[in-house]
Amino acid sequence: MTQLSDLPLRDDLVGRKPYGAPQLSVSVALNVNENTHRIPEETAVDIISRLAAAVLEVNRYPDREFTGLRVALANYLQRGLTPEQIWAANGSNEVLQHIFQAFGGPDRSALSFTPTYSMYPLLAEGTGTNYIAVPRGNRFELTADSISSAILEHKPAITILCSPNNPTGTPLDLDCILAAYEAVVSFNGILVIDEAYAEFAHDTSITALNQLDGRPNLLVSRTMSKAFAFAGARVGYLAADPAVIDALRLVRLPYHLSAFTQAAAEAALAHSTALLANVDDIRAQRDRIVSELRELGLDVYESDANFVLFGGLEDNAKVWQQLLDQDVLVRDVGIPGTLRVTAGTAAETTAFLNALRVALAK
Ligand SMILES: *Cc1c(COP(=O)(O)O)cnc(C)c1O
C-alpha cells in the first residue's frame, strides 16, 4: 500500500497535520460553533425554489462575478458599502486563503496573536507564508500598545486579528484595530479583521466595517456559517477597498462559487431577519453558560461570541471524554486545563450543564 511518505510531497508539507475537529455523531454537538438551530421552513422552501431554477441552467458556468450575491451582501452589511467592495467564497476560510495567496507567499510572513483560530497557520503553510505567532497577554487580552509593537517588530505582509477571538471569545476594542492599522500602513502591510462571530457581540455597533472608509489596507472578513445558520452551504465574504477585490480576483479559481451556492446564499440573504432571529437567544444561552460555570467555581473567560472557553479543569481531556460519554461533544482546543463549548439551544445548553455537573462530581 502506498504511504504518504512514498509520494513526492512538497518538503514544507511533510509531517503536517490537516485541520481536524472531530466529526462524531452525538445528540448534543457543541464543538464547532455552528448555529445549532435549524433554518426556518419558509426560508428552506424559498432556497429550494431558487435551487430548482438554477438547476435548469446548470449546463452553463455560473456568473463568475457572483453579481447578485455581492449586491445582496452589500445590502445586508449597509454602511454605504457597494458591491465593488464585496468579495465572497466557499466559506471565509477560502476568503482567507485568497488573501494569503494574493498578499502572502514565499519570503513573506503573516502574524497573529495566539491562541487564535487554528486555520491561520494552516493557510500560511499551504501558501508557503511564514507564520508568526505572538502570544496574547493576561487572560488572552490584547492592548493597542502590544499589537503595535509586535507588528512594527516583525513587519508582516499580513496581520490577522480575530474579533471576537476564537477560541477564547475575547472581544477586541476599536483602539486596538486602529493601532494595528496605523502600524501596518507604515510599511504597506495588510490588516485582516476576522469577524466570523461579530453578530454575537454584546455591542454589535463596534465593527471594523465602520472603519473601511479611507483605509484601503483594511480587510473585514465575515461568514454565513455562524450567526446565519448556513455552515453547510459554505459561504464567507469580505468587505474592503475595490482595489483589494481586484487583487483577490487574480488568485481565485474561475467560477469558484457554484450556481447552487450563489442561488442558496441569495435566497438566505433575502430572509436574513428570519435566519438571524435566534441570535438573541444564543447570546442569552452564552451568558447563561458564563454565569452557571462561574457558579460551579470554574475559570470562565469573557466572550463576545457564540461559545465560551472555561478553565480550572484538572484533567480537561478526562472531562471532555466524560461529556462525550453522556452524548455531549465539546472542543479541546489545546489550551491546558480548558474546554470550549458552543452556546446551542436552551435544551442543548441545559444538557451540557447537567452533563458537566455529573462529570465534575466524579
Ligand atoms: C468558523 C470560523 C470561520 C468561518 O469559517 P467558514 O469557512 O466561513 O465556515 C472563520 N474564522 C473563524 C475565526 C472561525 O471561527
mmCIF file of C-alpha atoms and ligand atoms in Angstrom:
data_model
loop_
_atom_site.group_PDB
_atom_site.id
_atom_site.type_symbol
_atom_site.label_atom_id
_atom_site.label_comp_id
_atom_site.label_asym_id
_atom_site.label_seq_id
_atom_site.Cartn_x
_atom_site.Cartn_y
_atom_site.Cartn_z
ATOM 1 C CA MET A 1 0.000 0.000 0.000
ATOM 2 C CA THR A 2 1.258 3.443 -0.845
ATOM 3 C CA GLN A 3 2.116 5.615 2.157
ATOM 4 C CA LEU A 4 2.033 9.399 2.205
ATOM 5 C CA SER A 5 5.804 9.267 2.729
ATOM 6 C CA ASP A 6 6.215 7.454 -0.615
ATOM 7 C CA LEU A 7 4.867 10.449 -2.515
ATOM 8 C CA PRO A 8 6.892 13.410 -3.772
ATOM 9 C CA LEU A 9 5.073 15.747 -1.381
ATOM 10 C CA ARG A 10 6.294 19.348 -1.060
ATOM 11 C CA ASP A 11 9.089 19.399 1.561
ATOM 12 C CA ASP A 12 7.325 22.046 3.632
ATOM 13 C CA LEU A 13 4.204 19.862 3.950
ATOM 14 C CA VAL A 14 5.985 16.751 5.220
ATOM 15 C CA GLY A 15 4.799 15.840 8.715
ATOM 16 C CA ARG A 16 1.957 18.382 8.730
ATOM 17 C CA LYS A 17 -1.482 17.565 10.083
ATOM 18 C CA PRO A 18 -4.754 18.530 8.342
ATOM 19 C CA TYR A 19 -7.474 20.585 10.094
ATOM 20 C CA GLY A 20 -9.337 18.033 12.150
ATOM 21 C CA ALA A 21 -12.083 18.918 14.615
ATOM 22 C CA PRO A 22 -13.641 15.508 15.387
ATOM 23 C CA GLN A 23 -16.900 14.932 13.460
ATOM 24 C CA LEU A 24 -18.744 12.498 15.727
ATOM 25 C CA SER A 25 -22.380 11.552 15.731
ATOM 26 C CA VAL A 26 -23.809 12.733 19.082
ATOM 27 C CA SER A 27 -27.128 14.166 20.203
ATOM 28 C CA VAL A 28 -25.643 17.413 21.569
ATOM 29 C CA ALA A 29 -22.870 18.696 19.249
ATOM 30 C CA LEU A 30 -21.409 21.894 20.700
ATOM 31 C CA ASN A 31 -17.868 21.645 19.343
ATOM 32 C CA VAL A 32 -17.516 23.738 16.179
ATOM 33 C CA ASN A 33 -19.547 26.866 16.976
ATOM 34 C CA GLU A 34 -22.300 26.191 14.493
ATOM 35 C CA ASN A 35 -25.686 27.786 14.984
ATOM 36 C CA THR A 36 -27.494 24.695 16.263
ATOM 37 C CA HIS A 37 -30.938 25.992 15.264
ATOM 38 C CA ARG A 38 -32.431 24.701 12.031
ATOM 39 C CA ILE A 39 -33.291 27.280 9.368
ATOM 40 C CA PRO A 40 -36.996 28.262 9.234
ATOM 41 C CA GLU A 41 -39.187 26.201 6.915
ATOM 42 C CA GLU A 42 -40.261 29.240 4.870
ATOM 43 C CA THR A 43 -36.607 30.074 4.185
ATOM 44 C CA ALA A 44 -35.874 26.469 3.243
ATOM 45 C CA VAL A 45 -38.754 26.457 0.760
ATOM 46 C CA ASP A 46 -37.503 29.639 -0.878
ATOM 47 C CA ILE A 47 -33.961 28.280 -1.116
ATOM 48 C CA ILE A 48 -35.258 25.113 -2.773
ATOM 49 C CA SER A 49 -37.248 27.066 -5.359
ATOM 50 C CA ARG A 50 -34.168 29.129 -6.278
ATOM 51 C CA LEU A 51 -32.058 25.964 -6.479
ATOM 52 C CA ALA A 52 -34.693 24.463 -8.763
ATOM 53 C CA ALA A 53 -34.388 27.462 -11.079
ATOM 54 C CA ALA A 54 -30.596 27.216 -11.002
ATOM 55 C CA VAL A 55 -30.574 23.526 -11.890
ATOM 56 C CA LEU A 56 -32.314 24.280 -15.178
ATOM 57 C CA GLU A 57 -29.313 26.376 -16.240
ATOM 58 C CA VAL A 58 -26.620 24.167 -14.800
ATOM 59 C CA ASN A 59 -25.279 23.329 -18.260
ATOM 60 C CA ARG A 60 -23.752 26.842 -18.209
ATOM 61 C CA TYR A 61 -20.984 28.179 -15.972
ATOM 62 C CA PRO A 62 -22.291 30.402 -13.177
ATOM 63 C CA ASP A 63 -21.791 34.187 -13.027
ATOM 64 C CA ARG A 64 -18.064 34.385 -12.322
ATOM 65 C CA GLU A 65 -18.544 37.742 -10.609
ATOM 66 C CA PHE A 66 -21.481 36.480 -8.462
ATOM 67 C CA THR A 67 -23.047 39.883 -9.023
ATOM 68 C CA GLY A 68 -26.414 39.160 -7.409
ATOM 69 C CA LEU A 69 -24.774 37.783 -4.286
ATOM 70 C CA ARG A 70 -22.443 40.770 -3.952
ATOM 71 C CA VAL A 71 -25.403 43.151 -4.232
ATOM 72 C CA ALA A 72 -27.256 41.135 -1.564
ATOM 73 C CA LEU A 73 -24.230 41.106 0.752
ATOM 74 C CA ALA A 74 -23.657 44.863 0.336
ATOM 75 C CA ASN A 75 -27.330 45.469 1.169
ATOM 76 C CA TYR A 76 -27.058 43.246 4.217
ATOM 77 C CA LEU A 77 -23.935 44.983 5.538
ATOM 78 C CA GLN A 78 -25.288 48.512 4.793
ATOM 79 C CA ARG A 79 -22.944 51.311 5.971
ATOM 80 C CA GLY A 80 -22.865 52.656 2.401
ATOM 81 C CA LEU A 81 -20.866 49.647 1.174
ATOM 82 C CA THR A 82 -21.097 48.971 -2.562
ATOM 83 C CA PRO A 83 -20.938 45.595 -4.388
ATOM 84 C CA GLU A 84 -17.469 46.605 -5.718
ATOM 85 C CA GLN A 85 -16.239 46.394 -2.111
ATOM 86 C CA ILE A 86 -17.535 42.861 -1.551
ATOM 87 C CA TRP A 87 -15.861 39.503 -2.124
ATOM 88 C CA ALA A 88 -17.183 36.016 -1.326
ATOM 89 C CA ALA A 89 -16.000 32.417 -1.461
ATOM 90 C CA ASN A 90 -16.712 28.904 -0.213
ATOM 91 C CA GLY A 91 -16.562 29.801 3.466
ATOM 92 C CA SER A 92 -14.486 32.587 4.934
ATOM 93 C CA ASN A 93 -11.697 30.015 5.062
ATOM 94 C CA GLU A 94 -11.485 30.301 1.291
ATOM 95 C CA VAL A 95 -11.705 34.080 1.500
ATOM 96 C CA LEU A 96 -8.730 33.958 3.878
ATOM 97 C CA GLN A 97 -6.914 31.605 1.518
ATOM 98 C CA HIS A 98 -7.389 34.111 -1.306
ATOM 99 C CA ILE A 99 -5.875 36.792 0.948
ATOM 100 C CA PHE A 100 -2.865 34.578 1.703
ATOM 101 C CA GLN A 101 -2.458 33.733 -1.993
ATOM 102 C CA ALA A 102 -2.609 37.368 -3.047
ATOM 103 C CA PHE A 103 -0.650 39.043 -0.259
ATOM 104 C CA GLY A 104 1.385 36.240 1.382
ATOM 105 C CA GLY A 105 3.602 33.562 -0.140
ATOM 106 C CA PRO A 106 7.296 32.673 -0.005
ATOM 107 C CA ASP A 107 9.550 35.356 1.528
ATOM 108 C CA ARG A 108 6.521 36.903 3.235
ATOM 109 C CA SER A 109 5.010 36.455 6.666
ATOM 110 C CA ALA A 110 1.650 36.549 8.390
ATOM 111 C CA LEU A 111 1.266 37.487 12.043
ATOM 112 C CA SER A 112 -1.443 36.682 14.529
ATOM 113 C CA PHE A 113 -1.886 36.665 18.305
ATOM 114 C CA THR A 114 -2.187 33.179 19.822
ATOM 115 C CA PRO A 115 -4.133 31.273 20.927
ATOM 116 C CA THR A 116 -6.295 32.124 17.937
ATOM 117 C CA TYR A 117 -8.054 30.434 15.015
ATOM 118 C CA SER A 118 -6.266 27.194 14.153
ATOM 119 C CA MET A 119 -6.694 27.720 10.402
ATOM 120 C CA TYR A 120 -4.345 30.735 10.204
ATOM 121 C CA PRO A 121 -1.122 28.670 10.451
ATOM 122 C CA LEU A 122 -2.566 26.059 8.060
ATOM 123 C CA LEU A 123 -3.384 28.741 5.486
ATOM 124 C CA ALA A 124 0.131 30.086 5.913
ATOM 125 C CA GLU A 125 1.639 26.624 5.401
ATOM 126 C CA GLY A 126 -0.475 25.954 2.325
ATOM 127 C CA THR A 127 0.707 29.150 0.678
ATOM 128 C CA GLY A 128 4.354 28.959 1.791
ATOM 129 C CA THR A 129 3.899 32.001 4.025
ATOM 130 C CA ASN A 130 5.959 32.243 7.222
ATOM 131 C CA TYR A 131 3.608 32.257 10.247
ATOM 132 C CA ILE A 132 4.492 34.430 13.233
ATOM 133 C CA ALA A 133 2.578 33.567 16.415
ATOM 134 C CA VAL A 134 2.725 36.299 19.048
ATOM 135 C CA PRO A 135 1.394 35.138 22.443
ATOM 136 C CA ARG A 136 -1.532 37.046 23.935
ATOM 137 C CA GLY A 137 -1.235 38.677 27.352
ATOM 138 C CA ASN A 138 -3.107 38.231 30.610
ATOM 139 C CA ARG A 139 -6.414 36.371 30.058
ATOM 140 C CA PHE A 140 -5.751 36.415 26.308
ATOM 141 C CA GLU A 141 -6.416 40.135 26.078
ATOM 142 C CA LEU A 142 -4.633 42.489 23.682
ATOM 143 C CA THR A 143 -3.779 46.147 24.055
ATOM 144 C CA ALA A 144 -3.173 48.755 21.381
ATOM 145 C CA ASP A 145 0.467 49.008 22.502
ATOM 146 C CA SER A 146 1.134 45.262 22.467
ATOM 147 C CA ILE A 147 -0.391 44.983 18.991
ATOM 148 C CA SER A 148 1.553 47.917 17.517
ATOM 149 C CA SER A 149 4.872 46.847 18.914
ATOM 150 C CA ALA A 150 4.536 43.257 17.626
ATOM 151 C CA ILE A 151 3.528 44.479 14.164
ATOM 152 C CA LEU A 152 6.318 47.042 13.990
ATOM 153 C CA GLU A 153 8.884 44.489 15.180
ATOM 154 C CA HIS A 154 8.003 41.829 12.566
ATOM 155 C CA LYS A 155 6.562 43.936 9.710
ATOM 156 C CA PRO A 156 4.411 41.063 8.390
ATOM 157 C CA ALA A 157 2.784 41.276 4.963
ATOM 158 C CA ILE A 158 -0.474 40.122 6.572
ATOM 159 C CA THR A 159 -1.687 40.760 10.122
ATOM 160 C CA ILE A 160 -4.838 38.920 11.234
ATOM 161 C CA LEU A 161 -6.862 39.916 14.267
ATOM 162 C CA CYS A 162 -9.758 37.650 15.138
ATOM 163 C CA SER A 163 -12.549 39.733 16.685
ATOM 164 C CA PRO A 164 -14.012 38.338 18.874
ATOM 165 C CA ASN A 165 -11.196 35.828 19.124
ATOM 166 C CA ASN A 166 -11.709 32.122 18.544
ATOM 167 C CA PRO A 167 -11.158 30.012 20.703
ATOM 168 C CA THR A 168 -11.067 32.410 23.654
ATOM 169 C CA GLY A 169 -14.099 34.656 22.916
ATOM 170 C CA THR A 170 -12.044 37.741 23.749
ATOM 171 C CA PRO A 171 -13.518 40.999 22.402
ATOM 172 C CA LEU A 172 -11.242 43.444 20.586
ATOM 173 C CA ASP A 173 -11.530 47.170 21.240
ATOM 174 C CA LEU A 174 -11.701 49.715 18.464
ATOM 175 C CA ASP A 175 -8.467 51.359 19.645
ATOM 176 C CA CYS A 176 -6.681 48.026 19.029
ATOM 177 C CA ILE A 177 -7.950 47.884 15.425
ATOM 178 C CA LEU A 178 -6.942 51.483 14.782
ATOM 179 C CA ALA A 179 -3.491 50.977 16.331
ATOM 180 C CA ALA A 180 -2.977 47.848 14.231
ATOM 181 C CA TYR A 181 -3.945 49.733 11.079
ATOM 182 C CA GLU A 182 -1.627 52.604 11.828
ATOM 183 C CA ALA A 183 1.215 50.129 12.319
ATOM 184 C CA VAL A 184 0.599 48.086 9.145
ATOM 185 C CA VAL A 185 0.216 51.063 6.815
ATOM 186 C CA SER A 186 3.597 52.370 7.908
ATOM 187 C CA PHE A 187 5.130 49.589 5.733
ATOM 188 C CA ASN A 188 2.141 48.981 3.385
ATOM 189 C CA GLY A 189 1.008 45.770 5.104
ATOM 190 C CA ILE A 190 -2.460 44.243 5.036
ATOM 191 C CA LEU A 191 -4.700 44.115 8.123
ATOM 192 C CA VAL A 192 -7.420 41.454 8.221
ATOM 193 C CA ILE A 193 -10.097 41.607 10.898
ATOM 194 C CA ASP A 194 -11.800 38.200 11.071
ATOM 195 C CA GLU A 195 -15.318 38.974 12.320
ATOM 196 C CA ALA A 196 -16.759 35.450 11.972
ATOM 197 C CA TYR A 197 -18.688 35.927 15.240
ATOM 198 C CA ALA A 198 -19.484 39.645 15.021
ATOM 199 C CA GLU A 199 -23.265 39.194 15.196
ATOM 200 C CA PHE A 200 -22.999 37.675 18.698
ATOM 201 C CA ALA A 201 -21.169 40.614 20.309
ATOM 202 C CA HIS A 202 -22.633 42.369 23.329
ATOM 203 C CA ASP A 203 -22.243 45.627 21.378
ATOM 204 C CA THR A 204 -22.605 44.930 17.641
ATOM 205 C CA SER A 205 -22.070 48.596 16.763
ATOM 206 C CA ILE A 206 -18.320 48.069 17.261
ATOM 207 C CA THR A 207 -17.136 46.572 13.957
ATOM 208 C CA ALA A 208 -14.197 47.205 11.681
ATOM 209 C CA LEU A 209 -16.735 47.649 8.853
ATOM 210 C CA ASN A 210 -17.221 51.194 10.162
ATOM 211 C CA GLN A 211 -13.500 51.894 9.667
ATOM 212 C CA LEU A 212 -13.168 50.935 5.984
ATOM 213 C CA ASP A 213 -13.564 54.448 4.652
ATOM 214 C CA GLY A 214 -10.118 55.829 3.749
ATOM 215 C CA ARG A 215 -8.343 52.621 4.871
ATOM 216 C CA PRO A 216 -7.501 50.655 1.691
ATOM 217 C CA ASN A 217 -5.304 48.116 3.548
ATOM 218 C CA LEU A 218 -8.121 47.061 5.910
ATOM 219 C CA LEU A 219 -9.997 43.834 5.081
ATOM 220 C CA VAL A 220 -13.018 42.732 7.124
ATOM 221 C CA SER A 221 -13.916 39.060 6.806
ATOM 222 C CA ARG A 222 -17.294 37.597 7.798
ATOM 223 C CA THR A 223 -19.182 34.357 7.309
ATOM 224 C CA MET A 224 -22.667 32.938 6.901
ATOM 225 C CA SER A 225 -21.555 29.817 8.806
ATOM 226 C CA LYS A 226 -22.224 31.015 12.339
ATOM 227 C CA ALA A 227 -24.983 33.547 13.083
ATOM 228 C CA PHE A 228 -26.701 32.825 9.750
ATOM 229 C CA ALA A 229 -27.075 29.088 10.442
ATOM 230 C CA PHE A 230 -25.642 28.350 6.998
ATOM 231 C CA ALA A 231 -22.421 26.414 7.697
ATOM 232 C CA GLY A 232 -23.284 23.562 5.332
ATOM 233 C CA ALA A 233 -23.680 25.897 2.359
ATOM 234 C CA ARG A 234 -20.067 27.216 2.669
ATOM 235 C CA VAL A 235 -20.388 30.970 2.182
ATOM 236 C CA GLY A 236 -17.948 33.505 3.588
ATOM 237 C CA TYR A 237 -17.417 37.077 2.499
ATOM 238 C CA LEU A 238 -15.258 40.128 2.849
ATOM 239 C CA ALA A 239 -15.572 43.907 2.656
ATOM 240 C CA ALA A 240 -12.612 46.031 1.581
ATOM 241 C CA ASP A 241 -11.455 48.620 -0.912
ATOM 242 C CA PRO A 242 -12.307 47.729 -4.563
ATOM 243 C CA ALA A 243 -8.547 47.506 -5.285
ATOM 244 C CA VAL A 244 -8.281 44.657 -2.755
ATOM 245 C CA ILE A 245 -11.117 42.863 -4.530
ATOM 246 C CA ASP A 246 -9.137 43.209 -7.781
ATOM 247 C CA ALA A 247 -6.171 41.546 -6.062
ATOM 248 C CA LEU A 248 -8.291 38.601 -4.909
ATOM 249 C CA ARG A 249 -9.632 38.111 -8.456
ATOM 250 C CA LEU A 250 -6.071 37.273 -9.519
ATOM 251 C CA VAL A 251 -5.926 34.143 -7.365
ATOM 252 C CA ARG A 252 -9.441 32.737 -7.257
ATOM 253 C CA LEU A 253 -10.288 29.794 -9.479
ATOM 254 C CA PRO A 254 -12.658 30.633 -12.325
ATOM 255 C CA TYR A 255 -16.317 30.233 -11.279
ATOM 256 C CA HIS A 256 -15.333 29.336 -7.715
ATOM 257 C CA LEU A 257 -18.864 29.928 -6.384
ATOM 258 C CA SER A 258 -21.209 27.365 -7.892
ATOM 259 C CA ALA A 259 -24.602 28.367 -9.274
ATOM 260 C CA PHE A 260 -26.172 26.465 -6.367
ATOM 261 C CA THR A 261 -24.111 28.260 -3.746
ATOM 262 C CA GLN A 262 -24.962 31.642 -5.258
ATOM 263 C CA ALA A 263 -28.671 30.833 -5.505
ATOM 264 C CA ALA A 264 -28.871 29.452 -1.956
ATOM 265 C CA ALA A 265 -26.930 32.351 -0.446
ATOM 266 C CA GLU A 266 -29.012 34.970 -2.246
ATOM 267 C CA ALA A 267 -32.206 33.293 -1.034
ATOM 268 C CA ALA A 268 -30.851 33.116 2.517
ATOM 269 C CA LEU A 269 -29.926 36.809 2.483
ATOM 270 C CA ALA A 270 -33.464 37.652 1.393
ATOM 271 C CA HIS A 271 -34.513 36.001 4.674
ATOM 272 C CA SER A 272 -31.745 37.428 6.833
ATOM 273 C CA THR A 273 -34.110 38.622 9.565
ATOM 274 C CA ALA A 274 -35.617 35.150 9.954
ATOM 275 C CA LEU A 275 -32.192 33.467 9.856
ATOM 276 C CA LEU A 276 -30.776 35.820 12.479
ATOM 277 C CA ALA A 277 -33.854 35.516 14.712
ATOM 278 C CA ASN A 278 -32.130 33.053 17.037
ATOM 279 C CA VAL A 279 -29.035 35.176 17.621
ATOM 280 C CA ASP A 280 -30.530 36.885 20.689
ATOM 281 C CA ASP A 281 -31.437 33.530 22.198
ATOM 282 C CA ILE A 282 -27.938 32.166 21.523
ATOM 283 C CA ARG A 283 -26.405 35.210 23.210
ATOM 284 C CA ALA A 284 -28.679 34.630 26.210
ATOM 285 C CA GLN A 285 -27.530 30.980 26.365
ATOM 286 C CA ARG A 286 -23.900 32.114 26.145
ATOM 287 C CA ASP A 287 -24.379 34.495 29.061
ATOM 288 C CA ARG A 288 -26.173 31.732 30.955
ATOM 289 C CA ILE A 289 -23.217 29.370 30.395
ATOM 290 C CA VAL A 290 -20.818 32.042 31.677
ATOM 291 C CA SER A 291 -22.782 32.652 34.867
ATOM 292 C CA GLU A 292 -23.581 28.995 35.613
ATOM 293 C CA LEU A 293 -19.987 27.868 35.053
ATOM 294 C CA ARG A 294 -18.795 30.643 37.367
ATOM 295 C CA GLU A 295 -21.228 29.375 39.998
ATOM 296 C CA LEU A 296 -19.559 25.987 39.620
ATOM 297 C CA GLY A 297 -16.292 27.681 40.545
ATOM 298 C CA LEU A 298 -14.721 27.349 37.084
ATOM 299 C CA ASP A 299 -12.456 29.941 35.498
ATOM 300 C CA VAL A 300 -14.611 31.379 32.710
ATOM 301 C CA TYR A 301 -13.344 33.743 30.031
ATOM 302 C CA GLU A 302 -15.370 36.727 28.869
ATOM 303 C CA SER A 303 -16.947 36.012 25.451
ATOM 304 C CA ASP A 304 -18.407 38.133 22.680
ATOM 305 C CA ALA A 305 -19.001 35.046 20.507
ATOM 306 C CA ASN A 306 -21.420 32.087 20.493
ATOM 307 C CA PHE A 307 -19.042 29.954 22.558
ATOM 308 C CA VAL A 308 -17.381 30.030 25.950
ATOM 309 C CA LEU A 309 -13.863 28.967 26.962
ATOM 310 C CA PHE A 310 -13.617 27.776 30.525
ATOM 311 C CA GLY A 311 -10.675 26.618 32.597
ATOM 312 C CA GLY A 312 -9.962 25.385 36.082
ATOM 313 C CA LEU A 313 -10.221 21.733 34.995
ATOM 314 C CA GLU A 314 -7.616 19.448 36.497
ATOM 315 C CA ASP A 315 -7.816 17.000 33.592
ATOM 316 C CA ASN A 316 -9.600 18.566 30.629
ATOM 317 C CA ALA A 317 -9.197 15.506 28.395
ATOM 318 C CA LYS A 318 -10.968 13.410 31.011
ATOM 319 C CA VAL A 319 -13.835 15.887 31.352
ATOM 320 C CA TRP A 320 -14.118 16.018 27.532
ATOM 321 C CA GLN A 321 -14.488 12.217 27.465
ATOM 322 C CA GLN A 322 -16.950 12.212 30.385
ATOM 323 C CA LEU A 323 -19.118 14.696 28.491
ATOM 324 C CA LEU A 324 -18.887 12.585 25.341
ATOM 325 C CA ASP A 325 -19.924 9.512 27.339
ATOM 326 C CA GLN A 326 -23.113 11.486 28.078
ATOM 327 C CA ASP A 327 -23.551 12.273 24.367
ATOM 328 C CA VAL A 328 -22.340 15.893 24.639
ATOM 329 C CA LEU A 329 -19.477 16.921 22.333
ATOM 330 C CA VAL A 330 -17.378 19.994 23.174
ATOM 331 C CA ARG A 331 -13.911 21.025 21.988
ATOM 332 C CA ASP A 332 -10.484 20.611 23.480
ATOM 333 C CA VAL A 333 -8.688 23.490 21.766
ATOM 334 C CA GLY A 334 -5.293 22.593 23.178
ATOM 335 C CA ILE A 335 -5.163 25.202 25.958
ATOM 336 C CA PRO A 336 -4.200 23.266 29.127
ATOM 337 C CA GLY A 337 -6.983 22.852 31.695
ATOM 338 C CA THR A 338 -9.688 24.319 29.441
ATOM 339 C CA LEU A 339 -12.531 23.297 27.175
ATOM 340 C CA ARG A 340 -14.627 25.326 24.736
ATOM 341 C CA VAL A 341 -18.381 24.917 24.415
ATOM 342 C CA THR A 342 -20.736 26.371 21.818
ATOM 343 C CA ALA A 343 -23.942 28.026 23.026
ATOM 344 C CA GLY A 344 -26.759 25.979 21.491
ATOM 345 C CA THR A 345 -30.480 25.951 22.083
ATOM 346 C CA ALA A 346 -31.779 26.267 25.654
ATOM 347 C CA ALA A 347 -32.285 22.487 25.789
ATOM 348 C CA GLU A 348 -28.764 21.728 24.499
ATOM 349 C CA THR A 349 -27.272 24.206 26.958
ATOM 350 C CA THR A 350 -29.163 22.531 29.799
ATOM 351 C CA ALA A 351 -27.937 19.108 28.622
ATOM 352 C CA PHE A 352 -24.343 20.374 28.583
ATOM 353 C CA LEU A 353 -24.567 21.995 32.027
ATOM 354 C CA ASN A 354 -26.150 18.880 33.558
ATOM 355 C CA ALA A 355 -23.558 16.605 31.970
ATOM 356 C CA LEU A 356 -20.742 18.839 33.208
ATOM 357 C CA ARG A 357 -22.097 18.775 36.768
ATOM 358 C CA VAL A 358 -22.107 14.978 36.597
ATOM 359 C CA ALA A 359 -18.557 14.931 35.196
ATOM 360 C CA LEU A 360 -17.211 17.301 37.850
ATOM 361 C CA ALA A 361 -18.844 15.314 40.660
ATOM 362 C CA LYS A 362 -16.886 12.179 39.678
HETATM 363 C C1 LIG B 1 -15.779 29.453 11.948
HETATM 364 C C2 LIG B 1 -14.741 30.463 11.664
HETATM 365 C C3 LIG B 1 -14.556 30.959 10.382
HETATM 366 C C4 LIG B 1 -15.503 30.599 9.297
HETATM 367 O O1 LIG B 1 -15.323 29.552 8.586
HETATM 368 P P1 LIG B 1 -16.177 29.307 7.265
HETATM 369 O O2 LIG B 1 -15.157 28.850 6.322
HETATM 370 O O3 LIG B 1 -16.822 30.584 6.856
HETATM 371 O O4 LIG B 1 -17.184 28.282 7.664
HETATM 372 C C5 LIG B 1 -13.641 31.959 10.154
HETATM 373 N N1 LIG B 1 -12.905 32.443 11.151
HETATM 374 C C6 LIG B 1 -13.051 31.987 12.403
HETATM 375 C C7 LIG B 1 -12.247 32.590 13.474
HETATM 376 C C8 LIG B 1 -13.958 30.987 12.696
HETATM 377 O O5 LIG B 1 -14.080 30.534 13.930
#
